[in-house]
XYZ file of C-alpha atoms in Angstrom:
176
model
C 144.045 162.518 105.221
C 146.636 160.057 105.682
C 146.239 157.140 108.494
C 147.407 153.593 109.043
C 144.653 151.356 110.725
C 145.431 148.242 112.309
C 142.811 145.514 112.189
C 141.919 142.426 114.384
C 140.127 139.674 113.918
C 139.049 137.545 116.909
C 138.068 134.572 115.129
C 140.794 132.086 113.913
C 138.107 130.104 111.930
C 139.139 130.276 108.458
C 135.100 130.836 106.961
C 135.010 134.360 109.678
C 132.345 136.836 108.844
C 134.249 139.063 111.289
C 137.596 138.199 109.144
C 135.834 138.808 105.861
C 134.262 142.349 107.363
C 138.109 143.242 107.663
C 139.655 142.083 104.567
C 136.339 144.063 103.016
C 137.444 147.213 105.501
C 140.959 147.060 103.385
C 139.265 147.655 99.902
C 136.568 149.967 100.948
C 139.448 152.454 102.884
C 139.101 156.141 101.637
C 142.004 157.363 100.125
C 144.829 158.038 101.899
C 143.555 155.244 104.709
C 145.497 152.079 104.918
C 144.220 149.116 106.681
C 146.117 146.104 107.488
C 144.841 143.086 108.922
C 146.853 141.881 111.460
C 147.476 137.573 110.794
C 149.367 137.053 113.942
C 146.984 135.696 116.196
C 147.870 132.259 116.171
C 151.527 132.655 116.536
C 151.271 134.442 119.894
C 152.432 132.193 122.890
C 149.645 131.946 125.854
C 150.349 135.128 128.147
C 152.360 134.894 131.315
C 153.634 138.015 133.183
C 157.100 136.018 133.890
C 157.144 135.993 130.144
C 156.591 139.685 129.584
C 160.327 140.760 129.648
C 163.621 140.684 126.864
C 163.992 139.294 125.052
C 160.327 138.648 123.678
C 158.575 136.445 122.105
C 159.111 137.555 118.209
C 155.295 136.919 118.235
C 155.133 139.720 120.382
C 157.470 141.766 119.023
C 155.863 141.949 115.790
C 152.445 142.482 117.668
C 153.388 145.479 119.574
C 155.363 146.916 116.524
C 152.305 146.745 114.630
C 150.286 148.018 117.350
C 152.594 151.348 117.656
C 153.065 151.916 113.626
C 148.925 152.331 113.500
C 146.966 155.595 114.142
C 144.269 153.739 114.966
C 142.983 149.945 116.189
C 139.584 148.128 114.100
C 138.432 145.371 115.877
C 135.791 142.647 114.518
C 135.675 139.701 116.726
C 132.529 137.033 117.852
C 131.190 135.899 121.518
C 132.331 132.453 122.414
C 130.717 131.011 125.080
C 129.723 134.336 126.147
C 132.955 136.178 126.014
C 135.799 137.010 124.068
C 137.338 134.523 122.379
C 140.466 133.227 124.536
C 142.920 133.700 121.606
C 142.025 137.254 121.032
C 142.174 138.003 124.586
C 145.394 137.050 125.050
C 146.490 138.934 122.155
C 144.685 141.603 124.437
C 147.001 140.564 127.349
C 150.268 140.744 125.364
C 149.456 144.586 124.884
C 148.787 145.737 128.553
C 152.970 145.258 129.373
C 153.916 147.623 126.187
C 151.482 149.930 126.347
C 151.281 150.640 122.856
C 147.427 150.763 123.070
C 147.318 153.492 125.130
C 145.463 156.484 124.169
C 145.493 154.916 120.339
C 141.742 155.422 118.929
C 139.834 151.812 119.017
C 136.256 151.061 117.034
C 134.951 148.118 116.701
C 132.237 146.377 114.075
C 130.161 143.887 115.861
C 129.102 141.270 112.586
C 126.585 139.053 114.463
C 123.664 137.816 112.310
C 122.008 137.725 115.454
C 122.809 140.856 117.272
C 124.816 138.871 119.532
C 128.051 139.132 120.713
C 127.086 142.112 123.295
C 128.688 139.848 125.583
C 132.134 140.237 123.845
C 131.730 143.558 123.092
C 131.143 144.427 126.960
C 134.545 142.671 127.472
C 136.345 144.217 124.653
C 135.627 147.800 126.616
C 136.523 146.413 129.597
C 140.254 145.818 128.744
C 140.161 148.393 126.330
C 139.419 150.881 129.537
C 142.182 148.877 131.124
C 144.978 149.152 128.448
C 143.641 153.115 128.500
C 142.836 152.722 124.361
C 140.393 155.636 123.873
C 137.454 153.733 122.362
C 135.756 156.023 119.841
C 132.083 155.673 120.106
C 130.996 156.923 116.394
C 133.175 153.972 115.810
C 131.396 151.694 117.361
C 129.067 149.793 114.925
C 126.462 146.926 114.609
C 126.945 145.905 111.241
C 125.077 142.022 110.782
C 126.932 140.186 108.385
C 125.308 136.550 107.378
C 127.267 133.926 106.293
C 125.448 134.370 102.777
C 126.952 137.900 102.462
C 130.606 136.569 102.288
C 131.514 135.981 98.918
C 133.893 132.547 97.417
C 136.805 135.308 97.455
C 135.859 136.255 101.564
C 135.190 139.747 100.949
C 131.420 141.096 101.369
C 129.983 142.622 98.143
C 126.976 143.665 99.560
C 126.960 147.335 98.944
C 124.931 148.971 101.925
C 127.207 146.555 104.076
C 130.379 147.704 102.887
C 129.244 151.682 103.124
C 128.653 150.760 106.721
C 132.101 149.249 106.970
C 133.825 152.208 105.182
C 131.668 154.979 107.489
C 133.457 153.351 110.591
C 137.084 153.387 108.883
C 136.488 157.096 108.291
C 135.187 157.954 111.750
C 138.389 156.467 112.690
C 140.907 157.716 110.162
C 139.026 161.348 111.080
C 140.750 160.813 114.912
C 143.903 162.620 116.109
């Protein structure tokens, strides 16, 4: 099996769980499964449709190129104020006028302590559905991650965390 995942983070705090579930996603891979986080968030400029033409942003260039070189999209992002974070959904909106997202297999790993972030989560299917990403259910996980499971180096060592992390990269790698 051979497959190129492409993972997001929607936090741009530098302590993330969701960012450390991710970076722990890239070690725990099966063979022949490459994930790469994508670090681009902050660069992108704030979405405008009048903006969405060529020559783009280079931002956005490298976004969509990254988004069309993967098999498959992880995503690992919190619930701000009871939605997705505004940075990650404008990465969202920079990826409805290219398309690349469309019909690409999408999971997701919810890392709330708390079991929160349903909010988010309800959002993230909603443009998902939009951008016509086929959102793999099996792929789909609640996988609580407390601050105290992140490590000095930001990866998770926790062992039963990290099999749960590596079950939903294989569910995806496993997609067409």
């Amino acid at each position: 099996m051979t497959s190129r995942l492409l993972a997001f983070c929607g936090s741009l705090r530098a302590g993330s769980t969701n960012a450390a579930v991710l970076r722990t996603a890239a070690l725990v891979a099966p063979e022949g499964v490459t994930v790469t986080v994508f670090e681009g968030l902050a660069e992108l400029p704030h979405f405008n449709p009048d903006d969405d033409v060529e020559p783009l942003d280079p931002a956005v260039v490298v976004l969509r190129s990254a988004v069309a070189a993967a098999d498959a999209l992880l995503i690992s992002t919190p619930e701000y104020a009871g939605a997705l974070p505004g940075s990650f959904k404008n990465l969202l909106d920079w990826t409805v006028g290219g398309m690349e997202i469309s019909r690409k297999p999408v999971g997701w790993i919810n890392a709330s302590a708390t079991g929160g972030a349903r909010s988010a989560h309800d959002s993230l299917g909603k443009v998902l559905g939009y951008v016509d990403a086929l959102v793999v259910d099996a792929a789909c996980a609640d996988i609580p991650v407390a601050r105290r499971d992140v490590g000095a180096d930001g990866l998770i060592a926790d062992p039963t965390i990290r099999s749960h992390i590596a079950d939903v990269i294989q569910v995806l790698a496993e997609q067409p």
